[in-house]
Short mmCIF file of C-alpha atoms and ligand atoms in Angstrom, two decimals:
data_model
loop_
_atom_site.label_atom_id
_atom_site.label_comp_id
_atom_site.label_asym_id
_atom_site.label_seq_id
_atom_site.Cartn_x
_atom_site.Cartn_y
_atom_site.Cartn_z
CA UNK A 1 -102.89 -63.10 29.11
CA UNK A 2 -104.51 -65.82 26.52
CA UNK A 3 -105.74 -68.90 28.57
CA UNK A 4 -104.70 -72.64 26.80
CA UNK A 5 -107.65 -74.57 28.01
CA UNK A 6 -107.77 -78.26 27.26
CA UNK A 7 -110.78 -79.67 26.56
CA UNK A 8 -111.34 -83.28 26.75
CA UNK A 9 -114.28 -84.72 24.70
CA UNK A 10 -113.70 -82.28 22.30
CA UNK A 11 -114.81 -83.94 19.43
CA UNK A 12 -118.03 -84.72 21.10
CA UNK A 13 -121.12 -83.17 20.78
CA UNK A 14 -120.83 -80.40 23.70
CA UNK A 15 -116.49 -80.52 23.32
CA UNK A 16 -117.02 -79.65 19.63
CA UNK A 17 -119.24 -76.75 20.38
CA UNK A 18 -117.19 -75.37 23.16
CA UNK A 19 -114.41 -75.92 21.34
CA UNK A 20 -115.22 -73.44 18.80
CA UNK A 21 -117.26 -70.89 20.77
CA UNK A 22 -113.71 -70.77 22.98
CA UNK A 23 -111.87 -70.02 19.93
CA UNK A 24 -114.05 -67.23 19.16
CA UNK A 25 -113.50 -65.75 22.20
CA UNK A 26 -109.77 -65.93 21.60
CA UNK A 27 -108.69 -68.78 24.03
CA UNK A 28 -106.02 -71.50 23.16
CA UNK A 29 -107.59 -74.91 22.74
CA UNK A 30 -106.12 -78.53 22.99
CA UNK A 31 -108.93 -80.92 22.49
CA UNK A 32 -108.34 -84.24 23.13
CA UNK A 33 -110.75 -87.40 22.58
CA UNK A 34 -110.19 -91.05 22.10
CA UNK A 35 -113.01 -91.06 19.04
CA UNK A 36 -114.38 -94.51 20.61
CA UNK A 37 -117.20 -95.93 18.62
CA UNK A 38 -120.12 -95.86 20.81
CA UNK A 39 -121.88 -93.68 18.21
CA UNK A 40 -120.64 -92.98 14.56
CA UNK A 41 -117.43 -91.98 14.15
CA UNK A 42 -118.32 -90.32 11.28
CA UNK A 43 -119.73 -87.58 13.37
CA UNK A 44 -117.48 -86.81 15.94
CA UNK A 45 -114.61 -87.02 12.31
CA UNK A 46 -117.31 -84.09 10.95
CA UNK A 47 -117.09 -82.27 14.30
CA UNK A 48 -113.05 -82.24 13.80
CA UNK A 49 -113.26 -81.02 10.54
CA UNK A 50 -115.58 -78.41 11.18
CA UNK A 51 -112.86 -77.28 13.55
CA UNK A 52 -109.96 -77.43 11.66
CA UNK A 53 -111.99 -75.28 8.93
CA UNK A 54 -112.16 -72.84 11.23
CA UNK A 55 -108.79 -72.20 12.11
CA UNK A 56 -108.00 -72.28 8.50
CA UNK A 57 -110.01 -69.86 8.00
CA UNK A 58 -109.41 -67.29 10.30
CA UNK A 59 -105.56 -68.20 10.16
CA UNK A 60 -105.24 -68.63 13.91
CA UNK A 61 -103.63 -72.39 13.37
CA UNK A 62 -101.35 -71.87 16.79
CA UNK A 63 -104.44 -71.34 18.62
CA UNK A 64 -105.90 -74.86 18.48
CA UNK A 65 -104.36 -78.37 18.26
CA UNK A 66 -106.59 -81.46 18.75
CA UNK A 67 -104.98 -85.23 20.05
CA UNK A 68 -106.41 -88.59 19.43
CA UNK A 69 -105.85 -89.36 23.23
CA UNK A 70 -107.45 -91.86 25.41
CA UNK A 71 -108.25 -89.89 29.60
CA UNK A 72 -107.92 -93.93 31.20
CA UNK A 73 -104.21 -93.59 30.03
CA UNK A 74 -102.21 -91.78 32.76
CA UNK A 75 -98.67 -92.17 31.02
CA UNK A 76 -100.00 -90.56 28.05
CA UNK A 77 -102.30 -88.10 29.31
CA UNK A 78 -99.82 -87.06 32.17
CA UNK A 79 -97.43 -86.64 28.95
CA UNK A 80 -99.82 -84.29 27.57
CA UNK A 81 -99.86 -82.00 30.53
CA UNK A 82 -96.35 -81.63 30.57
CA UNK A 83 -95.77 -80.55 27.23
CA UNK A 84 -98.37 -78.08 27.29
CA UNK A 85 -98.84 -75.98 30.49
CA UNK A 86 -102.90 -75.91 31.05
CA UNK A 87 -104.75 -72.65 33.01
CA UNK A 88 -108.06 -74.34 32.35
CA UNK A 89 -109.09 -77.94 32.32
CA UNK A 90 -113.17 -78.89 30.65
CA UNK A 91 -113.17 -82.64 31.31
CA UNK A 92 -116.56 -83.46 28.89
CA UNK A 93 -114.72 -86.89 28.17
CA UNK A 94 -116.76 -89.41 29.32
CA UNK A 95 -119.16 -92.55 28.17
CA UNK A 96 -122.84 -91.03 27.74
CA UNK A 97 -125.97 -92.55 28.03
CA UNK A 98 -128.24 -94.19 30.61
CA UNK A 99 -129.44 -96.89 28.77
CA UNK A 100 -125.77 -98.53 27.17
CA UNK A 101 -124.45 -98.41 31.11
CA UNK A 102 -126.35 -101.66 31.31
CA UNK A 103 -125.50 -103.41 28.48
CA UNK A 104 -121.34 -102.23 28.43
CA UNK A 105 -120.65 -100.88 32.33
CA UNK A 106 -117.22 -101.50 31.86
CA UNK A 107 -117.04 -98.39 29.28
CA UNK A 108 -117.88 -96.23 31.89
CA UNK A 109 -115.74 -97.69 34.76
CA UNK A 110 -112.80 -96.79 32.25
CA UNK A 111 -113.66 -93.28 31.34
CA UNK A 112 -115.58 -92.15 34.07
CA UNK A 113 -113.64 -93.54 37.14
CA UNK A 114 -110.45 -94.28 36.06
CA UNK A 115 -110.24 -91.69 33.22
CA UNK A 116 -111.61 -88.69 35.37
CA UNK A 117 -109.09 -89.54 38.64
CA UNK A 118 -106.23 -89.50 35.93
CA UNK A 119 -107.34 -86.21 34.84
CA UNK A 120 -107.60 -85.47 38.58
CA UNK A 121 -104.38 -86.17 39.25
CA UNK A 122 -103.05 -84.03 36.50
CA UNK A 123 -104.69 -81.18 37.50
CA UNK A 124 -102.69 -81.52 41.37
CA UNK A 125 -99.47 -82.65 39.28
CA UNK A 126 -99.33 -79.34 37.41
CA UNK A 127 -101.51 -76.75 39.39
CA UNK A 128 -104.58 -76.15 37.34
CA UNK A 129 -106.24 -72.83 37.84
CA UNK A 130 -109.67 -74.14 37.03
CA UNK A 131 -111.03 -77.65 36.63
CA UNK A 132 -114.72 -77.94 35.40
CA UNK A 133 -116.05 -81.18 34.44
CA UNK A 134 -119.32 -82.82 33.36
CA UNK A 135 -121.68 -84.17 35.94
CA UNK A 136 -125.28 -84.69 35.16
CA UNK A 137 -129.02 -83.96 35.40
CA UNK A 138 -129.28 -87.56 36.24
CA UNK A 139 -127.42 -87.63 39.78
CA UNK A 140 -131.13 -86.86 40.74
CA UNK A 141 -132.30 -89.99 39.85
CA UNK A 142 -136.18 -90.24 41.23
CA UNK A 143 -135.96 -87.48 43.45
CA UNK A 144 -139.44 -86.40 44.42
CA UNK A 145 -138.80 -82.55 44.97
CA UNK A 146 -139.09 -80.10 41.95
CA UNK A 147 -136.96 -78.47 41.02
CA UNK A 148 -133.98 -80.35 41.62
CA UNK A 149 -131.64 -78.53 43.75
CA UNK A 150 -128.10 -78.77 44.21
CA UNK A 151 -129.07 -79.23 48.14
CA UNK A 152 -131.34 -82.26 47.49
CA UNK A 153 -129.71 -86.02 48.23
CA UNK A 154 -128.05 -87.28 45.41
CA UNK A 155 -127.10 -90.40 47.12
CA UNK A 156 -129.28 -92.96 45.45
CA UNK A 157 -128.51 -93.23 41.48
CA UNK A 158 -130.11 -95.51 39.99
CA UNK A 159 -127.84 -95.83 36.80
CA UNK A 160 -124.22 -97.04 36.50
CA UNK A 161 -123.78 -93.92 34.76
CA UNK A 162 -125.10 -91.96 37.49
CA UNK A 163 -122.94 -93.47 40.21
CA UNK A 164 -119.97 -92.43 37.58
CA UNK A 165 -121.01 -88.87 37.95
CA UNK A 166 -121.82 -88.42 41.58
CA UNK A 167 -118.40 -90.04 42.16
CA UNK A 168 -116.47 -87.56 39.81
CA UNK A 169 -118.55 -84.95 42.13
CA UNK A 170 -117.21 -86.79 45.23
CA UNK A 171 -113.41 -87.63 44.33
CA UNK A 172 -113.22 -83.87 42.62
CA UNK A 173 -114.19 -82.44 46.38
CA UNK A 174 -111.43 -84.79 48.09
CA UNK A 175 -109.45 -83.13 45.46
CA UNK A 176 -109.96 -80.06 46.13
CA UNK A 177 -110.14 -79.76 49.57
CA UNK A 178 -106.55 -81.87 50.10
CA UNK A 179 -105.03 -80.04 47.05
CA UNK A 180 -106.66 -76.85 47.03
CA UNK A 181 -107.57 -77.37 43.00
CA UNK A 182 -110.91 -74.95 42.28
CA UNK A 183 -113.31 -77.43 41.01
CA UNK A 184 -116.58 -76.70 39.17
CA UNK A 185 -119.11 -79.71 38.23
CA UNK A 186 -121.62 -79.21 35.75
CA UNK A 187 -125.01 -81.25 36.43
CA UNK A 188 -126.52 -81.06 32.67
CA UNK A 189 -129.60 -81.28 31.68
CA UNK A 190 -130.55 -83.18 28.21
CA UNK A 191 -128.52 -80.96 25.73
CA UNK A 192 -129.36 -81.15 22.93
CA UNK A 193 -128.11 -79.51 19.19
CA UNK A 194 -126.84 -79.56 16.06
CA UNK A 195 -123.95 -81.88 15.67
CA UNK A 196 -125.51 -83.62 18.59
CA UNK A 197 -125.30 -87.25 19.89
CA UNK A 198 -127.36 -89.77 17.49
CA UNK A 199 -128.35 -92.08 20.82
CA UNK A 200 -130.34 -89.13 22.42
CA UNK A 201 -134.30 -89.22 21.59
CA UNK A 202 -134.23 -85.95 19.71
CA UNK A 203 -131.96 -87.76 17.20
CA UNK A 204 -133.60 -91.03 16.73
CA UNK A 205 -136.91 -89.45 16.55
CA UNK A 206 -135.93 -86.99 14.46
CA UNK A 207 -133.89 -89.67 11.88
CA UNK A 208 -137.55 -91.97 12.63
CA UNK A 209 -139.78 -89.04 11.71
CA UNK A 210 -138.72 -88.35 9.06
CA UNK A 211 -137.63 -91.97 7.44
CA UNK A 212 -141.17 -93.05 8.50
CA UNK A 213 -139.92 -95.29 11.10
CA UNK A 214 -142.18 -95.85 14.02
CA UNK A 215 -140.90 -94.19 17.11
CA UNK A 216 -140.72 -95.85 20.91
CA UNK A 217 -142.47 -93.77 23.38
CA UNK A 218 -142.12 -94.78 26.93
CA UNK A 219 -144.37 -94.14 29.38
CA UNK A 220 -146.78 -92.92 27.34
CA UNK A 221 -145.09 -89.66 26.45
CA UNK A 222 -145.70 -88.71 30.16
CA UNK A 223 -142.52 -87.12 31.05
CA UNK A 224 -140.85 -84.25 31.65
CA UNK A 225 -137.44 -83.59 30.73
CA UNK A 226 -135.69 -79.50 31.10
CA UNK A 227 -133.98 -79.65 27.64
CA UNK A 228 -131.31 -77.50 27.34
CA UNK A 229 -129.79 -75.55 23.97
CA UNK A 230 -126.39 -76.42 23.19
CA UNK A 231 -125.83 -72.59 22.64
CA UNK A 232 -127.06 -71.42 26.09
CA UNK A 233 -125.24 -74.54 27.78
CA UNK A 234 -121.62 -72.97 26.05
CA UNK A 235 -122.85 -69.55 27.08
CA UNK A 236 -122.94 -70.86 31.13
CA UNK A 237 -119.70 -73.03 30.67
CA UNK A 238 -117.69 -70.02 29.43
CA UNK A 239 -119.06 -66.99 31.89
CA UNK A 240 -118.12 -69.96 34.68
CA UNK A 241 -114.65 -70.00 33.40
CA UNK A 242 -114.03 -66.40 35.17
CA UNK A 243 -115.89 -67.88 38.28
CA UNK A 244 -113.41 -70.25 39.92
CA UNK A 245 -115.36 -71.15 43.58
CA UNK A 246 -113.88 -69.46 46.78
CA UNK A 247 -112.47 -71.88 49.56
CA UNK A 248 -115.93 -71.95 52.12
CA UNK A 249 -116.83 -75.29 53.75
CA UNK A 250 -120.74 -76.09 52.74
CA UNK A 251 -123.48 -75.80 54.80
CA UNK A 252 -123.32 -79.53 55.57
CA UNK A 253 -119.72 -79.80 56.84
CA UNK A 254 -116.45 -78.02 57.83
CA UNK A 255 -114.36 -79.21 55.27
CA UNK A 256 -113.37 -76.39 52.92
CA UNK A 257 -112.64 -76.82 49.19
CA UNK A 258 -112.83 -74.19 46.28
CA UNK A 259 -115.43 -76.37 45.11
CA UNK A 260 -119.02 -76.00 43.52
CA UNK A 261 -121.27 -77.79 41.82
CA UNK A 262 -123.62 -76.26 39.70
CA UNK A 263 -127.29 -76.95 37.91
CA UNK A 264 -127.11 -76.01 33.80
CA UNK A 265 -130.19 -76.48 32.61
CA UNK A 266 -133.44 -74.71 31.23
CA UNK A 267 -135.81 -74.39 34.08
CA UNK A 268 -138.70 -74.94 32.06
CA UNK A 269 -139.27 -78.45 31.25
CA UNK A 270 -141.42 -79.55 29.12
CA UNK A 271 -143.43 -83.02 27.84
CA UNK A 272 -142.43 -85.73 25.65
CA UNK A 273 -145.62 -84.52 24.29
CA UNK A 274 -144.79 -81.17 23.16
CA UNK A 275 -140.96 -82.05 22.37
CA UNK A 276 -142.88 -84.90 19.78
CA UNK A 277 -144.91 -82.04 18.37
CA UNK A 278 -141.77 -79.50 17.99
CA UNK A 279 -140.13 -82.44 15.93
CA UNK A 280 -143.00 -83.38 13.79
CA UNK A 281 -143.75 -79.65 13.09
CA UNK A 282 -139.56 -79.17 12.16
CA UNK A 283 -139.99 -81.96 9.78
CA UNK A 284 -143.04 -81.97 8.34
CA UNK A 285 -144.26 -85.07 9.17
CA UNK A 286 -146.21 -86.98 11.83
CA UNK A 287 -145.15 -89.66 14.05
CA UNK A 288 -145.43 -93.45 14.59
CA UNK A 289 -146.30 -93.43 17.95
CA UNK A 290 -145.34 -97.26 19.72
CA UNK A 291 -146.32 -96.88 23.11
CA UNK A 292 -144.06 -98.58 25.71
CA UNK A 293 -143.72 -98.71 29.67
CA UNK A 294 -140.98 -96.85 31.32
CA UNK A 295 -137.58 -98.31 31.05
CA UNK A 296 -135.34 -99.13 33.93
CA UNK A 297 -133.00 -96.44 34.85
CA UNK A 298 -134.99 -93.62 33.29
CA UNK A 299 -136.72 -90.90 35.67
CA UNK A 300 -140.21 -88.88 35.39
CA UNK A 301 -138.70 -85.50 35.76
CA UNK A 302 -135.82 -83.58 34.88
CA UNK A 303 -136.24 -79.85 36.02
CA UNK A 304 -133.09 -77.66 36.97
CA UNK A 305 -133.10 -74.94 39.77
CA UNK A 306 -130.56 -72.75 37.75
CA UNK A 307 -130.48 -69.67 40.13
CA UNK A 308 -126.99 -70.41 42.12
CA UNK A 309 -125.58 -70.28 38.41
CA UNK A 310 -128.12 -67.01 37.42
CA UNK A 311 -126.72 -65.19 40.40
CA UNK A 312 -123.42 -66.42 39.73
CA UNK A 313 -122.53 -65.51 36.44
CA UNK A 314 -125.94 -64.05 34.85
CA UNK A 315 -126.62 -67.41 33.01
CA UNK A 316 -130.00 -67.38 31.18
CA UNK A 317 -131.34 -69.54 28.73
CA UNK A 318 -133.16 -68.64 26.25
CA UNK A 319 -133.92 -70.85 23.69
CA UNK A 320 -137.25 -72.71 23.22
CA UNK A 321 -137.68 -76.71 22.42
CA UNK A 322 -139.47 -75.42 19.14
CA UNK A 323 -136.72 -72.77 18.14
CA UNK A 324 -134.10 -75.07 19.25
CA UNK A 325 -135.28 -78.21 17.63
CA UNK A 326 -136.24 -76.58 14.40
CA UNK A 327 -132.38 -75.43 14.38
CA UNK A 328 -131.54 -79.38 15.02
CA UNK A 329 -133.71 -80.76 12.55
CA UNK A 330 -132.57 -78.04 9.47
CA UNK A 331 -128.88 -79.48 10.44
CA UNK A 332 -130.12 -82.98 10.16
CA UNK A 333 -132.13 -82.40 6.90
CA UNK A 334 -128.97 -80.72 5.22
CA UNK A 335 -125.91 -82.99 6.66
N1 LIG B 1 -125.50 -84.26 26.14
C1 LIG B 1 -126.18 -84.31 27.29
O1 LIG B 1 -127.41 -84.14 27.31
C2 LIG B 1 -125.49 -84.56 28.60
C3 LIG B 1 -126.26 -84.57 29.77
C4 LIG B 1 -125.63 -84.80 30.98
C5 LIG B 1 -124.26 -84.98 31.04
N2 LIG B 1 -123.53 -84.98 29.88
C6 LIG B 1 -122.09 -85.18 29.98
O2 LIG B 1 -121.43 -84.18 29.24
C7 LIG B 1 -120.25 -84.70 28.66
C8 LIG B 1 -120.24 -84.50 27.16
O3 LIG B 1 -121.39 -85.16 26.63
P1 LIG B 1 -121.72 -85.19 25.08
O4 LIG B 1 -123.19 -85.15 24.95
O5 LIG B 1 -120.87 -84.22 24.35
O6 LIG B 1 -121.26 -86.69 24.76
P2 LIG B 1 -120.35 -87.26 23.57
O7 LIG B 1 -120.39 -88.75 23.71
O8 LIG B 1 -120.79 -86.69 22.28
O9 LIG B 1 -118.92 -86.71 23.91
C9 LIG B 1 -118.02 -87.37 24.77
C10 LIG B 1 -116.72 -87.53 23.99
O10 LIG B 1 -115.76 -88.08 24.88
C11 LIG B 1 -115.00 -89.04 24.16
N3 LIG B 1 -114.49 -90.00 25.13
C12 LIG B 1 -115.18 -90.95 25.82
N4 LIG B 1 -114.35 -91.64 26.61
C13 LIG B 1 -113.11 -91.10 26.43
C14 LIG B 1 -111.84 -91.40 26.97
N5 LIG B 1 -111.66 -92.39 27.83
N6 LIG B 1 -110.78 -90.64 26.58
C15 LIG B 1 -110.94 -89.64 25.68
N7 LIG B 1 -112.13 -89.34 25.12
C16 LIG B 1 -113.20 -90.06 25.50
C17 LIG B 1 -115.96 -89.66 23.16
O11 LIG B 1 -115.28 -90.19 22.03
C18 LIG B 1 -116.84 -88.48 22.80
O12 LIG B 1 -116.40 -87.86 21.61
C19 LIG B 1 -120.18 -86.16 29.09
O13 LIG B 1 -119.40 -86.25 30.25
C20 LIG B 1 -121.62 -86.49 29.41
O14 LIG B 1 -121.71 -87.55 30.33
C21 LIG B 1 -124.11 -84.76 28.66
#
C-alpha cells in the first residue's frame, strides 16, 4: 500500500529535498510550512516551485499537495490530520540556528515547544505509524568525549535552541511510552546542500568568497564540524522509514517506549580549515580571512558515532566536503 507521509518543513532546506526524493520513491506527500521569514523567502518560494515542477512533470499531481500551515496552531494543524489520514509523520518544522536563538528565543519557544507537542498530540489523536522528527548534532553541546554517542549526557545545552531539541527528544519519549506512538529523533549534523539555508557558514562564505567580502572566522578556523551531504542525510531518513523502533526499555531505565534516537551524520569531521579550502577551490577564489574568538553557544567539535544507524538500516555516507561543496557552490553560481 502507498504511504501519505506529511512532512512538515517541507519547503525548507532538508523538507524540500525529502520531499522530492519521497516522491521518487512513490510515496504520497503533504508538505506543510508556515514560509516564516527568518531567511529569504525567496528560497524556500524556489524550493516549492521546484516541487510543483516535478509533479507536473511526471503527471503524478494526486501524489503531492503542499499547505501554507503554521505547527504552533493546533486548531488548524489538528484540522489537517483529519482530513488527510497520515501513516508517516517527518516533523523538520522548526526555527534553525544557534546563533538567532539569542537574539529572537521566542521563535523557537513557538515552533519548537509548542509547535512540536501540537504535532505530538496529533500523532496520539490519529494513531501515527511512524513519527520521526529533527533533533540535532548540537544536544551535545561541549561534550568532551569523541565521538558523540547517543549514550553520552545530553543534559547541559548550552543554546536555547538546544534545550528545544533535547526537549522534543524528552516529551516525544513521554509520548511514546504513555501512547505507544514509535518515535524516531534525528540528531543532525551540519547539513549542508544545494537549496540549502543562507544563515549556515557554507552559504555566507560561499556568497563572501565569491563577492569578495571578507569572511568571519571564529576561533581561528580551529574547529571541527562532521558535515553531512544533504543526499546521504535523505538516504538515512528514508531507509529509517521501514525501521519503526521495537517497544524495549533503555539501558538506563524500565520504562518502555518504541522509541530511538539516532546520530545522522558523517563520521569524519573535518576543519574549518579544509571546509575554507573546499570553498575557495569550488569558486575560484581566495578568502578574506577576519579572525575572531569563539562565539557563545558554538562548540569545538561536532563528530557523529553513526553505527546504531549503520547497523540499523545500512546508512553510509559517502560524500566528501570537496565533492559535496563543489555541488553547493555550482548551484549557487547558476541560481
Ligand atoms: N540543516 C542542518 O544542518 C540541521 C542540523 C541540525 C538540525 N536541523 C534541524 O532539521 C530541521 C530542518 O532544518 P533545515 O536546515 O531544513 O531548516 P529550514 O529553516 O530550511 O527549514 C525549516 C522549515 O520549517 C519552517 N517552519 C519553521 N517554523 C514553522 C512552524 N511553526 N510551522 C510551520 N513551518 C515552520 C520554516 O519556514 C522552514 O521552511 C530543523 O528542525 C532543524 O532544526 C538541521
Amino acid at each position: 500500500m502507498i504511504k501519505k507521509v506529511l512532512v512538515t518543513g517541507s519547503a525548507g532546506f532538508i523538507g524540500f529535498h525529502l520531499t522530492s526524493e519521497l516522491l521518487k520513491f512513490g510515496f504520497q506527500v503533504v508538505g506543510i510550512d508556515n514560509l516564516n521569514d527568518y531567511y529569504d523567502v525567496k528560497l524556500k518560494l524556489d524550493r516549492l516551485e521546484v516541487l510543483n515542477e516535478f509533479v507536473s512533470k511526471h503527471k503524478i499531481e494526486e501524489a503531492y499537495r503542499f499547505f501554507e500551515l503554521d505547527i504552533s496552531n493546533e486548531v488548524t494543524l489538528g484540522k489537517l490530520f483529519k482530513d488527510h489520514s497520515f501513516d508517516i509523520v517527518v516533523n523538520l518544522a522548526a526555527q534553525a540556528g544557534v546563533r538567532y536563538s539569542l537574539k529572537n528565543p521566542q521563535a523557537y519557544i513557538n515552533s519548537n515547544l509548542v509547535g512540536f507537542s501540537n504535532i505530538l498530540e496529533c500523532c496520539r489523536n490519529f494513531k501515527i505509524e511512524h513519527l520521526l522528527f529533527a533533533s540535532s548534532s548540537s544536544v551535545y553541546g561541549m561534550n568532551i568525549k569523541q565521538p558523540f554517542s547517543t549514550d553520552d549526557n545530553t543534559d547541559y545545552p548550552i543554546s536555547l535552541y538546544a534545550a528545544t531539541k533535547k526537549s522534543n527528544e524528552l516529551l516525544a519519549h513521554s509520548y511514546s511510552h504513555l501512547f505507544s506512538i514509535p518515535c524516531t529523533g534525528l540528531r543532525f549534523f551540519t547539513v549542508y546542500g544545494p537549496y540549502g539555508r543562507p544563515d549556515m557558514a557554507y552559504y555566507s562564505f560561499t556568497k563572501s568568497i565569491n563577492d569578495g567580502v571578507s569572511i568571519d572566522v571564529f576561533n581561528s578556523g580551529d574547529m571541527l564540524r562532521d558535515f553531512t551531504y544533504i543526499d546521504d542525510i535523505i538516504d538515512g531518513i528514508i531507509k529509517l522509514i521501514d525501521h519503526k523502533p521495537a517497544c524495549v526499555s533503555n539501558n538506563i531505565t524500565n520504562a518502555k517506549a518504541p522509541f530511538q534516537v539516532l546520530n545522522i551524520g558523517n563520521n569524519n569531521p573535518v576543519t574549518l580549515r579544509r571546509f575554507i579550502n573546499a570553498i575557495e577551490n569550488s569558486v575560484g577564489k581566495k578568502a578574506v580571512e577576519n579572525l575572531l574568538p569563539m562565539q557563545p553557544g558554538d562548540v569545538p567539535v561536532t563528530y557523529a558515532n553513526i553505527d546504531p544507524l549503520a547497523s540499523l538500516c545500512d546508512f553510509r555516507p559517502s560524500t566528501s566536503i570537496e565533492d559535496g561543496i563543489e555541488k553547493f557552490v555550482e548551484w549557487y553560481l547558476q541560481k
